[in-house]
Short mmCIF file of C-alpha atoms and ligand atoms in Angstrom, two decimals:
data_model
loop_
_atom_site.label_atom_id
_atom_site.label_comp_id
_atom_site.label_asym_id
_atom_site.label_seq_id
_atom_site.Cartn_x
_atom_site.Cartn_y
_atom_site.Cartn_z
CA UNK M 1 7.93 -6.26 -13.68
CA UNK M 2 4.66 -8.18 -13.44
CA UNK M 3 2.40 -7.83 -16.42
CA UNK M 4 -0.89 -6.12 -15.83
CA UNK M 5 -3.76 -8.23 -17.11
CA UNK M 6 -6.60 -6.75 -19.07
CA UNK M 7 -9.80 -8.47 -18.17
CA UNK M 8 -13.20 -8.60 -19.78
CA UNK M 9 -16.14 -7.01 -18.06
CA UNK M 10 -19.53 -8.69 -18.12
CA UNK M 11 -21.86 -7.61 -20.90
CA UNK M 12 -24.92 -5.57 -20.17
CA UNK M 13 -27.84 -7.93 -20.99
CA UNK M 14 -29.69 -7.03 -24.19
CA UNK M 15 -27.07 -4.54 -25.40
CA UNK M 16 -24.82 -5.39 -28.35
CA UNK M 17 -21.36 -4.22 -27.37
CA UNK M 18 -18.50 -3.60 -29.81
CA UNK M 19 -15.74 -6.20 -30.10
CA UNK M 20 -12.33 -5.61 -28.58
CA UNK M 21 -9.70 -6.96 -31.00
CA UNK M 22 -7.22 -9.52 -29.67
CA UNK M 23 -4.21 -7.45 -30.77
CA UNK M 24 -5.43 -4.49 -28.71
CA UNK M 25 -5.77 -6.65 -25.62
CA UNK M 26 -2.31 -8.12 -26.12
CA UNK M 27 -0.81 -4.61 -26.40
CA UNK M 28 -2.66 -3.35 -23.32
CA UNK M 29 -1.38 -6.31 -21.32
CA UNK M 30 2.23 -5.22 -21.75
CA UNK M 31 1.77 -1.47 -21.29
CA UNK M 32 2.50 -0.03 -17.84
CA UNK M 33 -0.34 2.54 -18.22
CA UNK M 34 -3.77 2.14 -16.72
CA UNK M 35 -5.99 1.14 -19.61
CA UNK M 36 -9.64 0.60 -20.42
CA UNK M 37 -11.77 -0.10 -23.43
CA UNK M 38 -15.28 1.37 -23.26
CA UNK M 39 -18.42 1.11 -25.37
CA UNK M 40 -19.82 4.32 -26.97
CA UNK M 41 -22.35 4.53 -24.09
CA UNK M 42 -19.38 4.79 -21.68
CA UNK M 43 -19.71 1.34 -20.10
CA UNK M 44 -16.37 -0.35 -19.48
CA UNK M 45 -15.75 -3.47 -21.59
CA UNK M 46 -12.19 -4.14 -20.48
CA UNK M 47 -9.84 -2.62 -17.96
CA UNK M 48 -6.56 -3.62 -16.40
CA UNK M 49 -5.69 -3.91 -12.74
CA UNK M 50 -3.84 -0.58 -12.76
CA UNK M 51 -7.07 1.22 -13.78
CA UNK M 52 -8.99 -0.43 -10.94
CA UNK M 53 -6.10 0.20 -8.55
CA UNK M 54 -6.20 3.94 -9.24
CA UNK M 55 -9.97 3.87 -8.60
CA UNK M 56 -10.77 4.89 -12.19
CA UNK M 57 -13.33 2.13 -12.74
CA UNK M 58 -16.17 1.09 -10.48
CA UNK M 59 -19.32 -0.88 -11.26
CA UNK M 60 -18.51 -1.01 -15.01
CA UNK M 61 -18.33 2.80 -15.17
CA UNK M 62 -15.54 5.34 -15.44
CA UNK M 63 -15.48 7.15 -12.08
CA UNK M 64 -13.84 10.45 -13.12
CA UNK M 65 -16.29 12.90 -14.77
CA UNK M 66 -13.49 14.66 -16.75
CA UNK M 67 -12.50 11.36 -18.35
CA UNK M 68 -16.16 10.59 -19.15
CA UNK M 69 -16.49 13.99 -20.90
CA UNK M 70 -13.35 13.35 -22.92
CA UNK M 71 -14.76 9.98 -24.03
CA UNK M 72 -18.06 11.63 -25.03
CA UNK M 73 -16.23 14.13 -27.23
CA UNK M 74 -14.24 11.37 -28.93
CA UNK M 75 -17.47 9.37 -29.50
CA UNK M 76 -19.09 12.49 -31.03
CA UNK M 77 -16.48 13.34 -33.66
CA UNK M 78 -14.29 10.22 -33.85
CA UNK M 79 -11.04 12.18 -33.24
CA UNK M 80 -8.42 10.92 -30.77
CA UNK M 81 -7.64 13.29 -27.92
CA UNK M 82 -5.04 13.74 -25.17
CA UNK M 83 -5.57 15.79 -22.02
CA UNK M 84 -3.79 16.31 -18.71
CA UNK M 85 -6.00 16.64 -15.65
CA UNK M 86 -5.68 16.92 -11.88
CA UNK M 87 -8.33 14.89 -10.10
CA UNK M 88 -8.95 13.44 -6.66
CA UNK M 89 -8.35 9.71 -6.42
CA UNK M 90 -11.65 7.83 -5.89
CA UNK M 91 -13.21 6.71 -3.67
CA UNK M 92 -11.61 8.57 -0.73
CA UNK M 93 -10.61 11.66 -2.70
CA UNK M 94 -7.68 12.46 -0.38
CA UNK M 95 -4.91 11.99 -2.90
CA UNK M 96 -4.42 14.24 -5.93
CA UNK M 97 -3.75 12.42 -9.19
CA UNK M 98 -2.14 14.19 -12.12
CA UNK M 99 -3.28 12.18 -15.09
CA UNK M 100 -2.33 12.19 -18.74
CA UNK M 101 -5.37 10.68 -20.48
CA UNK M 102 -5.32 9.53 -24.09
CA UNK M 103 -8.59 8.54 -25.73
CA UNK M 104 -8.79 7.02 -29.22
CA UNK M 105 -11.56 5.30 -31.19
CA UNK M 106 -10.89 1.71 -32.20
CA UNK M 107 -12.20 0.64 -35.62
CA UNK M 108 -14.82 -1.58 -34.00
CA UNK M 109 -16.78 1.24 -32.36
CA UNK M 110 -15.12 0.73 -28.98
CA UNK M 111 -12.99 3.48 -27.43
CA UNK M 112 -9.51 2.94 -26.01
CA UNK M 113 -8.30 4.96 -23.01
CA UNK M 114 -4.71 5.01 -21.74
CA UNK M 115 -3.93 6.81 -18.51
CA UNK M 116 -0.58 7.65 -16.88
CA UNK M 117 -0.21 9.09 -13.41
CA UNK M 118 2.36 11.89 -13.84
CA UNK M 119 2.50 12.84 -10.15
CA UNK M 120 3.31 9.27 -9.23
CA UNK M 121 6.16 9.14 -11.77
CA UNK M 122 7.66 12.36 -10.38
CA UNK M 123 7.11 11.32 -6.76
CA UNK M 124 8.81 7.95 -7.25
CA UNK M 125 11.88 9.71 -8.70
CA UNK M 126 12.21 12.12 -5.78
CA UNK M 127 11.51 9.43 -3.22
CA UNK M 128 14.16 7.13 -4.70
CA UNK M 129 16.81 9.86 -4.56
CA UNK M 130 16.08 10.76 -0.91
CA UNK M 131 15.77 7.16 0.06
CA UNK M 132 19.25 6.20 -1.12
CA UNK M 133 20.72 9.09 0.89
CA UNK M 134 18.74 8.16 4.03
CA UNK M 135 19.53 4.48 3.82
CA UNK M 136 23.26 5.09 3.46
CA UNK M 137 23.15 7.24 6.58
CA UNK M 138 21.12 4.70 8.58
CA UNK M 139 23.35 1.79 7.61
CA UNK M 140 26.37 3.62 9.01
CA UNK M 141 25.18 3.24 12.63
CA UNK M 142 25.01 -0.57 12.91
CA UNK M 143 27.98 -1.05 10.60
CA UNK M 144 30.04 1.40 12.70
CA UNK M 145 28.92 -0.36 15.88
CA UNK M 146 30.00 -3.73 14.46
CA UNK M 147 33.41 -2.35 13.56
CA UNK M 148 33.91 -0.95 17.08
CA UNK M 149 32.74 -4.18 18.69
CA UNK M 150 35.11 -6.20 16.51
CA UNK M 151 37.97 -3.97 17.72
CA UNK M 152 36.80 -4.48 21.31
CA UNK M 153 36.80 -8.26 20.83
CA UNK M 154 40.36 -8.14 19.53
CA UNK M 155 41.52 -5.95 22.41
CA UNK M 156 39.88 -8.26 24.95
CA UNK M 157 40.96 -11.52 23.31
CA UNK M 158 42.52 -12.91 26.51
CA UNK M 159 39.38 -12.22 28.59
CA UNK M 160 36.65 -14.79 27.68
CA UNK M 161 33.98 -12.96 29.71
CA UNK M 162 34.52 -9.71 27.82
CA UNK M 163 34.73 -11.52 24.48
CA UNK M 164 31.35 -13.16 25.17
CA UNK M 165 29.84 -9.79 26.15
CA UNK M 166 31.04 -8.05 22.96
CA UNK M 167 30.05 -11.01 20.79
CA UNK M 168 26.50 -10.86 22.16
CA UNK M 169 26.31 -7.18 21.34
CA UNK M 170 27.58 -7.95 17.86
CA UNK M 171 24.66 -10.35 17.46
CA UNK M 172 22.21 -7.60 18.45
CA UNK M 173 23.75 -5.17 15.94
CA UNK M 174 23.82 -7.81 13.21
CA UNK M 175 20.13 -8.56 13.77
CA UNK M 176 19.34 -4.83 13.70
CA UNK M 177 21.22 -4.57 10.42
CA UNK M 178 19.31 -7.48 8.94
CA UNK M 179 15.91 -5.96 9.99
CA UNK M 180 16.94 -2.67 8.46
CA UNK M 181 17.98 -4.29 5.19
CA UNK M 182 14.69 -6.27 5.06
CA UNK M 183 12.61 -3.12 5.69
CA UNK M 184 14.60 -1.22 3.05
CA UNK M 185 13.92 -4.01 0.53
CA UNK M 186 10.20 -4.06 1.43
CA UNK M 187 9.86 -0.31 1.19
CA UNK M 188 11.75 0.06 -2.06
CA UNK M 189 9.55 -2.66 -3.57
CA UNK M 190 6.45 -0.81 -2.42
CA UNK M 191 7.68 2.50 -3.75
CA UNK M 192 8.31 1.19 -7.21
CA UNK M 193 5.67 -1.47 -7.47
CA UNK M 194 2.05 -1.75 -8.46
CA UNK M 195 0.46 -3.96 -5.83
CA UNK M 196 -2.71 -4.42 -7.82
CA UNK M 197 -0.97 -6.67 -10.32
CA UNK M 198 -0.77 -9.31 -7.58
CA UNK M 199 -4.10 -8.39 -6.10
CA UNK M 200 -6.75 -10.76 -4.85
CA UNK M 201 -9.89 -10.47 -2.76
CA UNK M 202 -8.89 -10.27 0.90
CA UNK M 203 -11.17 -11.04 3.84
CA UNK M 204 -10.57 -8.28 6.41
CA UNK M 205 -11.59 -10.35 9.45
CA UNK M 206 -9.16 -13.09 8.43
CA UNK M 207 -6.43 -10.49 7.87
CA UNK M 208 -6.92 -9.13 11.39
CA UNK M 209 -6.92 -12.64 12.87
CA UNK M 210 -3.62 -13.50 11.18
CA UNK M 211 -1.95 -10.21 12.13
CA UNK M 212 -2.98 -10.68 15.77
CA UNK M 213 -1.61 -14.23 15.72
CA UNK M 214 1.74 -12.98 14.48
CA UNK M 215 2.22 -10.49 17.35
CA UNK M 216 0.83 -12.69 20.13
CA UNK M 217 4.26 -13.68 21.46
CA UNK M 218 5.49 -10.08 21.44
CA UNK M 219 2.37 -8.99 23.38
CA UNK M 220 2.72 -11.91 25.80
CA UNK M 221 6.26 -10.87 26.67
CA UNK M 222 4.97 -7.48 27.85
CA UNK M 223 1.77 -8.84 29.31
CA UNK M 224 -0.32 -6.79 26.90
CA UNK M 225 -3.83 -8.01 26.17
CA UNK M 226 -4.88 -8.17 22.50
CA UNK M 227 -8.56 -7.53 21.78
CA UNK M 228 -10.65 -7.59 18.61
CA UNK M 229 -14.11 -6.18 17.96
CA UNK M 230 -16.97 -7.91 16.12
CA UNK M 231 -16.17 -9.28 12.66
CA UNK M 232 -17.15 -6.81 9.92
CA UNK M 233 -17.47 -9.29 7.02
CA UNK M 234 -15.82 -6.79 4.65
CA UNK M 235 -13.63 -7.60 1.67
CA UNK M 236 -10.89 -5.49 0.12
CA UNK M 237 -9.01 -5.97 -3.14
CA UNK M 238 -5.25 -6.02 -2.77
CA UNK M 239 -1.97 -7.74 -2.03
CA UNK M 240 -2.62 -9.81 1.07
CA UNK M 241 1.05 -10.12 2.03
CA UNK M 242 1.51 -6.34 1.99
CA UNK M 243 -1.73 -5.67 3.88
CA UNK M 244 -0.72 -8.20 6.52
CA UNK M 245 2.73 -6.60 6.89
CA UNK M 246 1.11 -3.16 7.33
CA UNK M 247 -1.28 -4.33 10.02
CA UNK M 248 1.46 -6.28 11.78
CA UNK M 249 3.63 -3.13 11.86
CA UNK M 250 0.82 -1.13 13.48
CA UNK M 251 0.24 -3.86 16.07
CA UNK M 252 3.96 -4.27 16.81
CA UNK M 253 4.24 -0.50 17.36
CA UNK M 254 1.13 -0.42 19.56
CA UNK M 255 2.75 -3.10 21.75
CA UNK M 256 6.30 -1.66 21.69
CA UNK M 257 5.19 1.86 22.64
CA UNK M 258 2.88 0.75 25.48
CA UNK M 259 3.61 -0.08 29.11
CA UNK M 260 2.98 -3.61 30.41
CA UNK M 261 -0.52 -4.68 31.52
CA UNK M 262 -2.29 -2.43 29.01
CA UNK M 263 -4.57 -3.35 26.10
CA UNK M 264 -4.23 -3.15 22.35
CA UNK M 265 -7.49 -3.40 20.39
CA UNK M 266 -8.23 -3.83 16.69
CA UNK M 267 -11.60 -2.63 15.44
CA UNK M 268 -13.00 -2.90 11.90
CA UNK M 269 -16.00 -1.27 10.23
CA UNK M 270 -17.43 -0.32 6.84
CA UNK M 271 -18.49 3.25 6.09
CA UNK M 272 -19.63 4.37 2.60
CA UNK M 273 -17.69 1.76 0.58
CA UNK M 274 -14.63 2.25 2.76
CA UNK M 275 -13.27 -0.33 5.19
CA UNK M 276 -11.59 0.99 8.33
CA UNK M 277 -9.12 -1.03 10.39
CA UNK M 278 -8.19 0.78 13.60
CA UNK M 279 -5.40 -0.25 15.97
CA UNK M 280 -5.81 1.39 19.36
CA UNK M 281 -3.36 1.36 22.25
CA UNK M 282 -3.08 2.78 25.77
CA UNK M 283 0.58 3.60 25.30
CA UNK M 284 2.91 6.57 25.59
CA UNK M 285 1.19 8.50 22.77
CA UNK M 286 2.79 10.97 20.38
CA UNK M 287 3.19 14.73 20.94
CA UNK M 288 1.31 17.04 18.51
CA UNK M 289 4.61 18.27 17.00
CA UNK M 290 5.66 14.76 16.06
CA UNK M 291 2.35 13.29 15.02
CA UNK M 292 2.48 14.58 11.44
CA UNK M 293 6.00 13.30 10.95
CA UNK M 294 5.81 9.70 12.16
CA UNK M 295 5.03 8.38 8.65
CA UNK M 296 8.29 9.82 7.30
CA UNK M 297 11.04 7.34 6.59
CA UNK M 298 13.45 7.00 9.54
CA UNK M 299 11.57 9.49 11.72
CA UNK M 300 11.56 8.44 15.36
CA UNK M 301 10.11 10.50 18.20
CA UNK M 302 12.66 9.10 20.61
CA UNK M 303 15.62 7.50 18.80
CA UNK M 304 16.96 6.01 22.06
CA UNK M 305 13.68 4.17 22.76
CA UNK M 306 13.43 3.07 19.16
CA UNK M 307 16.89 1.54 19.49
CA UNK M 308 15.74 -0.44 22.51
CA UNK M 309 12.62 -1.72 20.70
CA UNK M 310 14.79 -2.62 17.69
CA UNK M 311 12.76 -0.29 15.45
CA UNK M 312 14.12 0.69 12.06
CA UNK M 313 12.07 3.88 11.66
CA UNK M 314 10.58 2.44 8.46
CA UNK M 315 7.53 0.61 9.88
CA UNK M 316 5.02 3.44 9.43
CA UNK M 317 6.48 4.48 6.06
CA UNK M 318 5.70 0.91 4.93
CA UNK M 319 2.16 1.18 6.34
CA UNK M 320 1.63 4.49 4.53
CA UNK M 321 2.82 3.14 1.19
CA UNK M 322 0.79 -0.05 1.43
CA UNK M 323 -2.35 2.00 2.21
CA UNK M 324 -1.72 4.47 -0.61
CA UNK M 325 -0.88 1.79 -3.16
CA UNK M 326 -4.27 0.25 -2.40
CA UNK M 327 -6.09 3.53 -2.99
CA UNK M 328 -6.43 4.18 0.74
CA UNK M 329 -4.70 6.04 3.56
CA UNK M 330 -3.44 5.67 7.11
CA UNK M 331 -4.19 8.32 9.72
CA UNK M 332 -3.33 8.71 13.38
CA UNK M 333 -4.97 10.16 16.44
CA UNK M 334 -2.76 10.38 19.51
CA UNK M 335 -2.45 11.99 22.90
CA UNK M 336 0.68 11.72 25.04
CA UNK M 337 0.06 9.60 28.11
CA UNK M 338 -3.35 8.44 26.84
CA UNK M 339 -2.57 6.37 23.75
CA UNK M 340 -2.74 6.28 19.97
CA UNK M 341 -5.13 5.02 17.32
CA UNK M 342 -3.79 4.30 13.84
CA UNK M 343 -6.52 3.79 11.23
CA UNK M 344 -6.04 2.24 7.80
CA UNK M 345 -8.85 3.08 5.34
CA UNK M 346 -9.21 1.01 2.17
CA UNK M 347 -11.78 0.98 -0.62
CA UNK M 348 -14.26 -1.82 -0.02
CA UNK M 349 -14.50 -4.61 -2.59
CA UNK M 350 -18.11 -5.23 -3.59
CA UNK M 351 -18.43 -8.49 -5.51
CA UNK M 352 -22.16 -8.32 -6.24
CA UNK M 353 -22.23 -4.80 -7.65
CA UNK M 354 -19.16 -4.61 -9.84
CA UNK M 355 -18.88 -6.81 -12.88
CA UNK M 356 -15.56 -5.22 -13.84
CA UNK M 357 -13.96 -5.79 -10.47
CA UNK M 358 -15.27 -9.35 -10.46
CA UNK M 359 -13.90 -9.93 -13.93
CA UNK M 360 -10.36 -8.94 -12.97
CA UNK M 361 -10.34 -11.60 -10.27
CA UNK M 362 -10.17 -14.26 -12.89
CA UNK M 363 -6.85 -15.78 -13.69
CA UNK M 364 -4.88 -13.90 -16.36
CA UNK M 365 -4.78 -16.87 -18.75
CA UNK M 366 -7.94 -15.94 -20.65
CA UNK M 367 -6.99 -12.30 -21.08
CA UNK M 368 -5.41 -12.71 -24.50
CA UNK M 369 -8.34 -14.65 -25.92
CA UNK M 370 -10.40 -11.53 -26.51
CA UNK M 371 -13.62 -13.29 -25.63
CA UNK M 372 -15.92 -11.11 -23.63
CA UNK M 373 -17.73 -13.10 -21.03
CA UNK M 374 -21.47 -12.80 -20.80
P1 ADP C 1 10.09 2.42 14.54
O1 ADP C 1 10.76 1.30 13.85
O2 ADP C 1 11.04 3.39 15.18
O3 ADP C 1 9.00 1.98 15.46
P2 ADP C 1 8.00 3.44 12.85
O4 ADP C 1 8.05 4.04 11.50
O5 ADP C 1 7.19 2.21 13.01
O6 ADP C 1 9.48 3.25 13.32
O7 ADP C 1 7.43 4.55 13.83
C1 ADP C 1 8.01 5.84 13.82
C2 ADP C 1 7.95 6.46 15.19
O8 ADP C 1 6.58 6.75 15.52
C3 ADP C 1 8.43 5.56 16.30
O9 ADP C 1 9.84 5.65 16.45
C4 ADP C 1 7.69 6.07 17.51
O10 ADP C 1 8.37 7.20 18.03
C5 ADP C 1 6.38 6.57 16.92
N1 ADP C 1 5.27 5.59 17.09
C6 ADP C 1 4.84 4.69 16.17
N2 ADP C 1 3.77 3.99 16.64
C7 ADP C 1 3.53 4.46 17.88
C8 ADP C 1 2.54 4.15 18.90
N3 ADP C 1 1.60 3.23 18.71
N4 ADP C 1 2.60 4.86 20.06
C9 ADP C 1 3.55 5.81 20.25
N5 ADP C 1 4.49 6.15 19.34
C10 ADP C 1 4.49 5.50 18.17
#
């Protein structure tokens, strides 16, 4: 597991802030919980990437009012407190977080806050159990096909033409199997991982440009035109590799589920501290009954078509997890025969306004020094 790094936030000019002892910072760096250290006035002195990832800190402040109240009570009487609370995950507010929040005064006047996401812990357990069952089932198809094809090769061993035919089909099944295994590895990493520990500032226009580049050949094969809108200049904070994989999956689907000579367009925009990346196609669309289910693992509207496109049924599950792990979401609008638009929404990274977020960009090496940076 990658260590979360606890980073100093910039000091408010003219205000003497309490010290954060080195030992505390070292302990926070190895705890899996989201953690912060705040001054008695509630301003955040230190926080780790997990706290930012859950949207609990923005612009050197604690975003959740219930947590702020708990801190105030601890500041008032100096007694440590623990409380469980259900809150909406900032900034989008779509996801419900079930938090266990522990607040304790440190000797120096600063306040320590440790936060665990109980819903996430439960969800990961359930997801893991289902996932193992689903994967075993899905692996049976290509493995079974390979076994049958091997038998066919043996039976046709004196007919070179037939042997070549079956061997080619074995190659297709083997490549399907390897895609499936890769997607399973990616998804299980996403389901158990905290992407914000490898997070960096990501330029959205550059992300779109790279994703488009990666699907250019696929689009060319079907004579599908790839279009992009004006650059949006937005930044997000996250794992670039994962974000790129998510966008590439949406683009690959848009191409695979569209007839030749159509267009696939990517548009980006910023609305209220949220960055939207929309992938729009003029493809076959998705019926209303299926549209809510396409993000489920291994759900395919038309399994036969998905087999032809080489789909694993995991592409959109990966997109959903990447979006959620970054504090965002992925939604879909679709109409059969007209096309689909998949939109990823992510919290916008604002370098000029958030000293805490800027601080956690720094390399982890100074995190154990305990020196707040002015
Ligand atoms: P697959 O590997 O089968 O493409 P995904 O998880 O990426 O798996 O997608 C799940 C299902 O959603 C697909 O099998 C397909 O039926 C449907 N789908 C995904 N994207 C599109 C799209 N752009 N247009 C139409 N149908 C789509």
